[in-house]
Coordinates of C-alpha atoms and ligand atoms in Angstrom, one line a residue:
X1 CA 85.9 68.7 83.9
X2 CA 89.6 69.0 82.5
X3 CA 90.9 70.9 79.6
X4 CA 94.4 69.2 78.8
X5 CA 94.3 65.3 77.4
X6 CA 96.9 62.6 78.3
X7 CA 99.3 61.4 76.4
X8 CA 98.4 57.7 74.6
X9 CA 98.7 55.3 77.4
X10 CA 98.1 51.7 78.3
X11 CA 96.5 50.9 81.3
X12 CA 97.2 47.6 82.5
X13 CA 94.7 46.4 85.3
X14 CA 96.0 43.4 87.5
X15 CA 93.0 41.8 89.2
X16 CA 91.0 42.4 85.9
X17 CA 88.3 40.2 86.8
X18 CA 87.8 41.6 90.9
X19 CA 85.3 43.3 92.3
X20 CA 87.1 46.7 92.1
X21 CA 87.3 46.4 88.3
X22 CA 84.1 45.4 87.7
X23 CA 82.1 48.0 90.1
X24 CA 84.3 51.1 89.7
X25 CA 87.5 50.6 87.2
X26 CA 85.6 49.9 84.0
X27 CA 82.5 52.3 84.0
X28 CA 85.0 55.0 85.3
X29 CA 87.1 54.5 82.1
X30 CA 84.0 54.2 79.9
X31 CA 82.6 57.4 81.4
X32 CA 86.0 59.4 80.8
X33 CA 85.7 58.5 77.1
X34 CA 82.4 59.0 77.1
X35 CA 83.1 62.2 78.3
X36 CA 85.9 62.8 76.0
X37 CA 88.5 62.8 78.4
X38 CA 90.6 59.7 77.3
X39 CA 93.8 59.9 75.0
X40 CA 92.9 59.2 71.2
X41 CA 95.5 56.1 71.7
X42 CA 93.9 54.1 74.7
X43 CA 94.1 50.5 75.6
X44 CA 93.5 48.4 78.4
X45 CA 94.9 44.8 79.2
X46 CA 93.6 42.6 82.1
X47 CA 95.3 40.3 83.9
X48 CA 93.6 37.9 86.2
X49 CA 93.8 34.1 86.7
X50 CA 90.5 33.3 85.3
X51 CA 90.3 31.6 82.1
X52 CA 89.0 34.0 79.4
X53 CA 90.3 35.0 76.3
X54 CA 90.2 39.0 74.7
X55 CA 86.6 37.6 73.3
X56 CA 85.1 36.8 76.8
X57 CA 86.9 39.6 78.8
X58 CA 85.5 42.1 76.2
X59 CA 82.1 40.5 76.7
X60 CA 82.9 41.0 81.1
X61 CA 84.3 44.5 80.7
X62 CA 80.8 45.3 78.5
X63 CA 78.5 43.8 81.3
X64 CA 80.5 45.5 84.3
X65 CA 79.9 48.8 82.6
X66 CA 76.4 48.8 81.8
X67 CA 75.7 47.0 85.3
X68 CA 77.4 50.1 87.3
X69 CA 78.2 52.9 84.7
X70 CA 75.9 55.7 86.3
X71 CA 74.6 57.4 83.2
X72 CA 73.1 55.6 80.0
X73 CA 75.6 53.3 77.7
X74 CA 76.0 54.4 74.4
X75 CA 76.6 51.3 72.4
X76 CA 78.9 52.9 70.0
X77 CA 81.4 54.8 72.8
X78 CA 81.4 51.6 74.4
X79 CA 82.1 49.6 71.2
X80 CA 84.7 51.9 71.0
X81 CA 86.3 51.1 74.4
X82 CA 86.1 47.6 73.9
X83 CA 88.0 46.8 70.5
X84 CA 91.3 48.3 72.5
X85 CA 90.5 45.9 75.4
X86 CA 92.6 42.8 76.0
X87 CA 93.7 40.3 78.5
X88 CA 96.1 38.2 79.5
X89 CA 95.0 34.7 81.8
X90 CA 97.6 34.5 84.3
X91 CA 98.4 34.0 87.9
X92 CA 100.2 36.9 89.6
X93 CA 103.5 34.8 90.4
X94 CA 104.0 33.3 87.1
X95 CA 106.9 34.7 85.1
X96 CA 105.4 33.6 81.8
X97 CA 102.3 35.6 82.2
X98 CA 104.8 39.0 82.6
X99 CA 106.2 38.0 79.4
X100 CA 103.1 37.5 77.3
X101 CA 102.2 41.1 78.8
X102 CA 105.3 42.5 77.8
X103 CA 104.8 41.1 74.5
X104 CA 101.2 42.2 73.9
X105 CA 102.0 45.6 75.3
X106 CA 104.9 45.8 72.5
X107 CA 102.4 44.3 70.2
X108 CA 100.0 47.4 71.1
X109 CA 103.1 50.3 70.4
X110 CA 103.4 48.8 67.3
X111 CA 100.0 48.4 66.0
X112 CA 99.2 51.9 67.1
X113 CA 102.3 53.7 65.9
X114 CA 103.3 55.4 68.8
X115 CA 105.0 54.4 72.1
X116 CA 102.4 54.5 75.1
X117 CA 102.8 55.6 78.2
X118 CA 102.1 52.4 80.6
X119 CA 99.8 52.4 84.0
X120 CA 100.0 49.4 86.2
X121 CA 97.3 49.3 88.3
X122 CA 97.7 46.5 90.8
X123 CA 93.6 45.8 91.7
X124 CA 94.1 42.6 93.4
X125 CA 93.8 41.4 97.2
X126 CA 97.0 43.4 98.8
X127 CA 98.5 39.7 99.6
X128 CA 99.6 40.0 95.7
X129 CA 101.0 43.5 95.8
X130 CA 104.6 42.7 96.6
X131 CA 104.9 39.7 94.1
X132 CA 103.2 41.8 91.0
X133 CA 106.1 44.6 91.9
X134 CA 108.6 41.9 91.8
X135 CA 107.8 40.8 89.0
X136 CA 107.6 43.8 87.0
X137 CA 111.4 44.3 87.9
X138 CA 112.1 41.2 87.1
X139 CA 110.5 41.3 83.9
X140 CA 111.5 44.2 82.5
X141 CA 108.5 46.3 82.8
X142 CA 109.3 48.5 85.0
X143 CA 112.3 49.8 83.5
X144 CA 112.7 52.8 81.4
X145 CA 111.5 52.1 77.9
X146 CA 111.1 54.3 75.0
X147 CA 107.2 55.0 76.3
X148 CA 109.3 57.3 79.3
X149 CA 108.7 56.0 82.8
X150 CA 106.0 53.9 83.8
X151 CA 103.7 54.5 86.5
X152 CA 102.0 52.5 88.7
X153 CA 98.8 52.7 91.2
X154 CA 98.2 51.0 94.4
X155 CA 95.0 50.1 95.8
X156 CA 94.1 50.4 99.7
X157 CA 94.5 49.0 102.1
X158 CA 98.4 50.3 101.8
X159 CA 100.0 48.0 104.2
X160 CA 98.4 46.6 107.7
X161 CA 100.6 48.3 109.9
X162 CA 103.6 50.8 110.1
X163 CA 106.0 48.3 109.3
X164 CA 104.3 46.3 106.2
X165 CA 103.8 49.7 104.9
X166 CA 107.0 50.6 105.4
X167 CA 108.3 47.7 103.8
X168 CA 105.5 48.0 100.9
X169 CA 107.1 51.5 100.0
X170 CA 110.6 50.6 100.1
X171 CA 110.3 47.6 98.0
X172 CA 107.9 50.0 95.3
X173 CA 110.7 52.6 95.9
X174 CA 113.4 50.2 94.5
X175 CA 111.6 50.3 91.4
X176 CA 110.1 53.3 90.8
X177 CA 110.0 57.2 91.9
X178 CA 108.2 58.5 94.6
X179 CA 106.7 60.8 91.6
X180 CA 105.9 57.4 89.0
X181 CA 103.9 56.0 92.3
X182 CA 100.1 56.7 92.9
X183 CA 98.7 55.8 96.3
X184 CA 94.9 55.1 96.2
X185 CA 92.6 56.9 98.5
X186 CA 89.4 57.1 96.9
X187 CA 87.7 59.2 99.3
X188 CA 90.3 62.2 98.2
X189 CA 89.1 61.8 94.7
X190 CA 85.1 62.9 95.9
X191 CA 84.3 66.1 94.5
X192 CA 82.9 67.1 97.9
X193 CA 86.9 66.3 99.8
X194 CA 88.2 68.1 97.2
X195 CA 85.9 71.1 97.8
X196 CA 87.0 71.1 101.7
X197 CA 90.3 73.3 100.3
X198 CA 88.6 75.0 98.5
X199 CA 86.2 75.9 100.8
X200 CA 88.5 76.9 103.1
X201 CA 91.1 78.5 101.5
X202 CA 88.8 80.3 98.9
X203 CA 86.5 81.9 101.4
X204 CA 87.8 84.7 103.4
X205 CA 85.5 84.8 106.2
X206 CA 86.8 81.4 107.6
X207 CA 90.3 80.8 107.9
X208 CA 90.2 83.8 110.8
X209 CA 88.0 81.9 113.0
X210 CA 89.7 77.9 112.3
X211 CA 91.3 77.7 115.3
X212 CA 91.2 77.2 119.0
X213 CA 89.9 80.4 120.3
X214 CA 86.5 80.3 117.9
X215 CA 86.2 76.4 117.3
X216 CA 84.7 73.9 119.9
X217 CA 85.2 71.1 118.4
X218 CA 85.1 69.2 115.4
X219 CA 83.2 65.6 114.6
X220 CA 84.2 63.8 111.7
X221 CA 81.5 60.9 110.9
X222 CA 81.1 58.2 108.2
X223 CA 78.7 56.0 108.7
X224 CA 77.4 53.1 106.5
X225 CA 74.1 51.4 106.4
X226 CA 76.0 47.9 104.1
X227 CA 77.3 45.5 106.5
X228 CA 80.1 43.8 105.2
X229 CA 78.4 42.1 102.5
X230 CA 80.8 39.6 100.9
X231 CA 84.3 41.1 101.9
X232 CA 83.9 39.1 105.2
X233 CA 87.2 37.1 104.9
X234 CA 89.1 40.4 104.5
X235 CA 87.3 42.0 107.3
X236 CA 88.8 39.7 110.0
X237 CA 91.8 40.7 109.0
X238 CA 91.4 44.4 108.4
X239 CA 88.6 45.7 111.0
X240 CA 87.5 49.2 110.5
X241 CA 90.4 51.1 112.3
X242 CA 92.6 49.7 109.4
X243 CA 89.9 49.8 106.3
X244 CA 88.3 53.5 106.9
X245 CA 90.2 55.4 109.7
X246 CA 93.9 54.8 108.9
X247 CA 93.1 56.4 105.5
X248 CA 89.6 57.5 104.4
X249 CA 89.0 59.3 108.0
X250 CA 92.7 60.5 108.7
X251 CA 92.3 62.5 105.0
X252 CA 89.7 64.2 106.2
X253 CA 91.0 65.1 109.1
X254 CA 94.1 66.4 107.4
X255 CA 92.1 68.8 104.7
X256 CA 90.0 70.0 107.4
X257 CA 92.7 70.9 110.1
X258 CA 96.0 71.6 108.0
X259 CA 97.7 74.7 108.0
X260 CA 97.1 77.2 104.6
X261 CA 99.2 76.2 101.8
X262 CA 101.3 78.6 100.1
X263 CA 100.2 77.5 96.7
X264 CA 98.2 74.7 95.5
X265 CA 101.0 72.2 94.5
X266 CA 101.0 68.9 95.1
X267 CA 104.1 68.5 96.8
X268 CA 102.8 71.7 99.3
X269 CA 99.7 70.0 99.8
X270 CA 100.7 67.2 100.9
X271 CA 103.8 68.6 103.0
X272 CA 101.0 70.3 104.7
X273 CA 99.0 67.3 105.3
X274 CA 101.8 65.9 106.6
X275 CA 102.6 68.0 109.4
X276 CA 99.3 67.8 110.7
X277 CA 99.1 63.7 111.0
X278 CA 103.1 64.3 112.4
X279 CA 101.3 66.7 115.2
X280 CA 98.2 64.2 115.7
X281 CA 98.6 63.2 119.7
X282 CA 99.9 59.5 120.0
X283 CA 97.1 57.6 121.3
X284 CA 99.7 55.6 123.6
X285 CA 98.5 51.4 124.7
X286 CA 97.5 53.1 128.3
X287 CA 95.0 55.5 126.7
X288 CA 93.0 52.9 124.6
X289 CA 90.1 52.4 126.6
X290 CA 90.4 56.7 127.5
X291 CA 90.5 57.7 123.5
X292 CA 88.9 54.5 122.0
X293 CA 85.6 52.8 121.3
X294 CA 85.5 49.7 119.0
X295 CA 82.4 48.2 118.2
X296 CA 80.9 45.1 116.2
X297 CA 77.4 45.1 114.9
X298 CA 74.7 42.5 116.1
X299 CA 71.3 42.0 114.4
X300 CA 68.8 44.3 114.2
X301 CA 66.2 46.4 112.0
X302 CA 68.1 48.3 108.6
X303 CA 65.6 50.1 106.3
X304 CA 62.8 47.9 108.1
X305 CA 64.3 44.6 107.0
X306 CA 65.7 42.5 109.8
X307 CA 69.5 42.1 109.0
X308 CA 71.7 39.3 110.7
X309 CA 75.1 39.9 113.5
X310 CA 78.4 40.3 112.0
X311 CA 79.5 37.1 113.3
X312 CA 76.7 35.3 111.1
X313 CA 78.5 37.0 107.8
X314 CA 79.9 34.8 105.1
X315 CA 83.5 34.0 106.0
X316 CA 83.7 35.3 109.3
X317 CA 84.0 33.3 112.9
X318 CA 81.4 32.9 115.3
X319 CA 84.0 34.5 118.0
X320 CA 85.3 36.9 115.6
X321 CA 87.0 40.2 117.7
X322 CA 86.8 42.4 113.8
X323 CA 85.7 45.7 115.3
X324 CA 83.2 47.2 112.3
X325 CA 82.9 50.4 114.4
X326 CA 85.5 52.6 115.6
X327 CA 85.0 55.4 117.6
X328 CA 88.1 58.1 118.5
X329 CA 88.7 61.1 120.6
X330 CA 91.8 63.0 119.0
X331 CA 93.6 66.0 119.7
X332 CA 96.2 67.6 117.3
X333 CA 99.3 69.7 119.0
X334 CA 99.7 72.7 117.3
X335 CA 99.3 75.9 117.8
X336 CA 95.9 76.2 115.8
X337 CA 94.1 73.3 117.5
X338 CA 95.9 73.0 120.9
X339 CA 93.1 71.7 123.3
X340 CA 90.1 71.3 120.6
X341 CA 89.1 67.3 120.1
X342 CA 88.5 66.0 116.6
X343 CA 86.1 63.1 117.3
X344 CA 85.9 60.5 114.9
X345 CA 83.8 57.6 114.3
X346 CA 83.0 55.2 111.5
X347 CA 80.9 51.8 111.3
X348 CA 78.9 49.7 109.0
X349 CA 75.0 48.7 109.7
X350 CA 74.5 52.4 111.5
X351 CA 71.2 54.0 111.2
X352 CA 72.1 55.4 107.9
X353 CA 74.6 56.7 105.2
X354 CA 76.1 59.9 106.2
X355 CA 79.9 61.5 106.0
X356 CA 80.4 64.2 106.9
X357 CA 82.3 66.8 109.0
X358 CA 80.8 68.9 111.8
X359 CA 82.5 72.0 112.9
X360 CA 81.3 73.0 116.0
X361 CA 81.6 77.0 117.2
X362 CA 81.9 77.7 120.7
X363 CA 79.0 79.4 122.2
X364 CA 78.6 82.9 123.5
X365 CA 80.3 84.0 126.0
X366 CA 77.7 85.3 128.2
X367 CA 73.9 84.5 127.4
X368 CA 71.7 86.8 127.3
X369 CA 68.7 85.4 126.8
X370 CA 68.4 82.8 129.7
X371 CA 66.1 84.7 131.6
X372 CA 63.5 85.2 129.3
X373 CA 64.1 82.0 126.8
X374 CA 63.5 79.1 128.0
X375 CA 66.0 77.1 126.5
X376 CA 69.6 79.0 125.6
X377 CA 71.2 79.6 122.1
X378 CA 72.7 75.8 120.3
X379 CA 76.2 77.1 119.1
X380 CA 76.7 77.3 115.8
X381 CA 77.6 74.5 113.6
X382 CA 78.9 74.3 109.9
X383 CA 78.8 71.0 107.9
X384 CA 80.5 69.6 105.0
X385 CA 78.6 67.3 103.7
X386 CA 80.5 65.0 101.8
X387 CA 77.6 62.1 101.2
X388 CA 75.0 61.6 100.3
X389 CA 73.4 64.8 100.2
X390 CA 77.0 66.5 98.7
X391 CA 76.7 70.6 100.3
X392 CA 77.5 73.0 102.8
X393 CA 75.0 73.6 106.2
X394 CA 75.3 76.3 108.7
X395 CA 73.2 76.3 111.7
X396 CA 72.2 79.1 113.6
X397 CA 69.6 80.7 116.2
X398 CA 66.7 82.8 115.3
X399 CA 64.2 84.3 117.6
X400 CA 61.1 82.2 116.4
X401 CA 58.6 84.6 115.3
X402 CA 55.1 85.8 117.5
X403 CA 56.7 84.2 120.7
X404 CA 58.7 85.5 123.5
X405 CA 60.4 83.0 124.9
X406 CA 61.8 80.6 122.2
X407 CA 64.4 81.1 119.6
X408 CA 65.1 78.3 117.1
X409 CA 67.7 76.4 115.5
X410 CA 68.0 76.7 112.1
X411 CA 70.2 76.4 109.1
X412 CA 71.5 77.9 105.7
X413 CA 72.1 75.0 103.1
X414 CA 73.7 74.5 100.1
X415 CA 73.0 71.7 98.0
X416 CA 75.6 70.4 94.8
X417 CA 72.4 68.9 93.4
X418 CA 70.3 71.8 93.4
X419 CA 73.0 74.7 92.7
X420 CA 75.0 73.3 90.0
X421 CA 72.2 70.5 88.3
X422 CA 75.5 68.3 87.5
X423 CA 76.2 65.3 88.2
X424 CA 79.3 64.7 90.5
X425 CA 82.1 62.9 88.8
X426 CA 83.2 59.9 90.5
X427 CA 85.8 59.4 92.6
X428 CA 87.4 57.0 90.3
X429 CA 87.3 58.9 87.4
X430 CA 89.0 61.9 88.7
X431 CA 92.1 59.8 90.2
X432 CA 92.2 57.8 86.9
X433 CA 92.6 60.9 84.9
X434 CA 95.4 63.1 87.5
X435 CA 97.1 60.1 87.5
X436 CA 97.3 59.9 83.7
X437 CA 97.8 63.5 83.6
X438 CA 100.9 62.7 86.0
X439 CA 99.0 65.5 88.8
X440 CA 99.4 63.8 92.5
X441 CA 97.9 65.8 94.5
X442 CA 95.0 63.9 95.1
X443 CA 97.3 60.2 96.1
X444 CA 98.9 59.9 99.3
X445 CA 102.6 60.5 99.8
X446 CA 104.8 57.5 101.0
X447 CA 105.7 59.6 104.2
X448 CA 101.8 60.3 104.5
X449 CA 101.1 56.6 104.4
X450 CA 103.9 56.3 106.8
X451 CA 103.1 59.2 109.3
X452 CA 99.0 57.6 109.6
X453 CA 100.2 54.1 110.4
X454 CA 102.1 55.1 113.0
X455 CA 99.5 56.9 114.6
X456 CA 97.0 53.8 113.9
X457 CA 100.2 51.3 115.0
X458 CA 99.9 52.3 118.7
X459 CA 96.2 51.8 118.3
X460 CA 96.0 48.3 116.9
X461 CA 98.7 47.8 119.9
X462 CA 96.7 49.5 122.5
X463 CA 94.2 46.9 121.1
X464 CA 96.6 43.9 121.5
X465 CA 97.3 44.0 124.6
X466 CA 93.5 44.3 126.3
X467 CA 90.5 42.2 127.0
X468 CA 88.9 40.9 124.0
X469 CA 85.5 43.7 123.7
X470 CA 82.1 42.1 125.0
X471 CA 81.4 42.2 121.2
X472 CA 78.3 42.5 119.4
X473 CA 77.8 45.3 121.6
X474 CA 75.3 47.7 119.0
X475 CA 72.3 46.7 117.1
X476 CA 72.3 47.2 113.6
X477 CA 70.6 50.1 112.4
X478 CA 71.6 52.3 115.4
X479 CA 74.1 54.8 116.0
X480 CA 77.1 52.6 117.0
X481 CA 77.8 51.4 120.4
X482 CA 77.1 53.3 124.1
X483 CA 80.6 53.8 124.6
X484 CA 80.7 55.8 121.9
X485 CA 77.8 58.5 123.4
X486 CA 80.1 57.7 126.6
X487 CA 83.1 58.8 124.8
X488 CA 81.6 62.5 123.9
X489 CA 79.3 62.7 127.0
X490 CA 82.6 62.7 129.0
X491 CA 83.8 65.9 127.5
X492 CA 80.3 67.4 128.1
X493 CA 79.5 67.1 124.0
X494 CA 76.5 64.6 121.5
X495 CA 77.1 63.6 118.4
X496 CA 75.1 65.0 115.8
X497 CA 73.2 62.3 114.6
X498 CA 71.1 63.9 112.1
Ligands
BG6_1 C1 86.3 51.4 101.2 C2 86.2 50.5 102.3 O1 87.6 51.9 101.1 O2 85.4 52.5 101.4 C3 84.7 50.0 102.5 O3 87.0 49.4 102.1 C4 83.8 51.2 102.5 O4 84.6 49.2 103.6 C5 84.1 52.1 101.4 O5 82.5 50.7 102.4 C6 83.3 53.4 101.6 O6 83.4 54.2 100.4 P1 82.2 55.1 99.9 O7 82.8 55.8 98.7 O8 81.1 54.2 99.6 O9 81.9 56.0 101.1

């Protein structure tokens, strides 16, 4: 996947023992040395409050990869991993706990010979973010040392609104460089978000026709069949607008609707990204219920097994107003997309697992075949498919053969799995890697983070300030709520749910 290596490096994990560490941290470092990709010098340290020692994390860190490594343990790379693995049982706010982990960082320099570069990665609940980056300072450890600068990634969700992300940044800014500071968005670390710039800016024949005079419209969809499973507590708070649209959703958008970049940079990149959230149309209080569906599942039928309502979830309340679907009708003002709606829409317990984004042409301009067919020409569509069937579709009309009055739908696809018999690298393990290679393209900017909040700010105000939804108002296991059909059907368009 890469050819240059990283420079020896420490990677301390903060919420060692959470979800996030377990499910996708761990098996994405044991896959990057199983592939080879890790420094020679590599350790990690936990910290976490739990009570283990190096013994017992070792032991967790050996059942969280085997449990969710995708590919076959190798009990020797592993072994390998785990003699540089080491922890440190501490609560975030404790001042001694920073100074045993300075200590056993120094420990680690010395024992290896070499100064390593060192990778906070704060992995906890976002409530601890601020106290982990004050204590760093405060500690020393995020000074300049003789290891050169240390960097430091930052899980989602990046703030709650425009102003806690504001004051998120500034407070990381104090401490560290825009350039030392890695954002987390997974979803930009999918091979198949990644490909959307290449696909478009590698491929003649489109860029010409990505604009207003050839495109429709454009449908952006991520849809889950997983309820909220056990994150209900942090659902309340966070709702879907805030979990997948003010980040997952908006980076898609971006890719697929930003201007051509004059080089591949990550600085242009993201400039680029940036001026298209900055043109997004404020979706202002008094357009909510225009632009805006939010919906909240209620029981029903996934996969043929009866699953329960989101207010019967662990941890959430019996009234609860969460919205687990969004649903958004957005127009960019630029030159390129002036008058062309992006739809969005994303939810948990839908009908099933599918993100991806529809480009819709617009049709012919006369039809020629009305007379004669019965029904007229579908316009043509192209999909990235960005899960889970990872490719490319284009659909088109044919005339279907022996009859005279039908043509036919159909479509050109290109599958990852079938063209390239690879595996696609995990999102983690990509972002792990650019961000050890010091290459941020892939992480959000601070003004990036800033520019999407305030365009999901007015939103969550919008929200505020109207009747509570008549919520559940879709079943599990369907395609979201009516208002959301409504939503398109107003402006004469379906989704595609196929
Ligand atoms: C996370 C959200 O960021 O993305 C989850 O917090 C969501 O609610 C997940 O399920 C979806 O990611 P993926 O990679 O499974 O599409």
């Amino acid at each position: 996947m890469f050819s240059n290596k990283p420079e020896p490096t420490i990677l301390i994990i903060f919420g060692a023992t959470g979800d996030l560490a377990k499910k996708k941290l761990l098996p994405a470092i044991y896959r990057l040395k199983s592939l080879k990709l890790l420094p020679h010098v590599f350790s990690i340290v936990g910290m976490a409050t739990r009570r283990l020692d190096d013994a017992a994390y070792r032991a967790y860190a050996d059942e969280a990869v085997r449990k969710h490594c995708r590919v076959a343990v190798d009990n020797g790379i592993v072994g390998e991993l785990l003699n540089n693995v080491w922890f440190i049982s501490s609560a975030f706010d404790d001042t001694d706990g920073y100074g045993a982990l300075a200590a056993r960082l120094d420990e680690i320099d010395r024992a290896v010979g070499a100064p390593c570069s060192r990778l906070f990665y704060l992995a906890t609940p976002p409530s601890f973010f601020p106290v982990i980056i004050e204590k760093l300072r405060a500690s020393g450890l995020s000074a300049k040392t003789a290891n050169g600068l240390p960097k430091i990634i930052i899980e989602k969700p990046f703030g709650t609104d425009r102003e806690s992300a504001c004051a998120l940044n500034e407070l990381v800014l104090k401490d560290f460089d825009e350039e030392q500071v890695y954002r987390i968005d997974h979803y930009l670390g999918k091979e198949t978000v990644q490909n959307i710039l290449y696909f478009r800016f590698s491929n003649g024949i489109y860029e010409p026709i990505w604009n207003r005079r050839y495109i429709d419209h454009v449908q952006i969809t991520a849809a889950e069949v997983i309820g909220v499973e056990d994150r209900g507590k942090y659902f309340e708070e966070a709702g879907t607008l805030r979990d997948m649209v003010q980040n997952h959703i908006l980076q898609l958008l971006s890719l697929v609707a930003m201007e051509p970049p004059i080089n591949m940079d990550a600085d242009t990149i993201r400039w680029k990204k940036l001026e298209l959230l900055r043109a997004l149309r404020p979706i202002e209080a008094e357009d909510t219920p225009e632009l805006t569906v939010r919906g909240q599942y209620g029981a029903g039928i996934v996969n043929a097994e009866s699953v329960a309502e989101y207010r019967a979830e662990k941890d959430v309340s019996n009234d609860s107003q969460a919205e687990t679907f969004v649903a958004l009708k957005v127009m960019v003002d630029n030159w390129r997309w002036a008058g062309v709606p992006f739809y969005l829409r994303t939810g948990k317990r839908l009908k099933k697992n599918l993100t991806e984004i529809a480009v819709h042409f617009k049709q012919v301009p006369i039809s020629l075949f009305t007379k004669t067919i019965l029904a007229g020409p579908e316009s043509n569509v192209l999909i990235l498919k960005i899960q889970p069937d990872e490719g490319i579709a284009f659909q088109f009309n044919v005339k279907l053969p022996g009859s005279a009055k039908h043509m036919e739908k159909v479509t050109m696809d290109f599958s990852y799995k079938n063209a390239f018999k690879a595996d696609l690298p995990e999102a983690y393990e990509r972002l792990i890697l650019d961000c050890m290679l010091g290459d941020s393209t892939l992480f959000p900017h601070k003004a990036g983070i800033e520019a999407s909040w305030e365009f999901i700010t007015r939103i969550l105000d919008g929200w505020e300030n109207q009747q509570p939804s008549k919520f559940p108002n879709y079943s599990a296991g369907s395609w979201g709520p009516r208002e959301s059909d409504a939503l398109l059907a107003k402006d004469g368009k379906v989704w595609r749910n196929e």
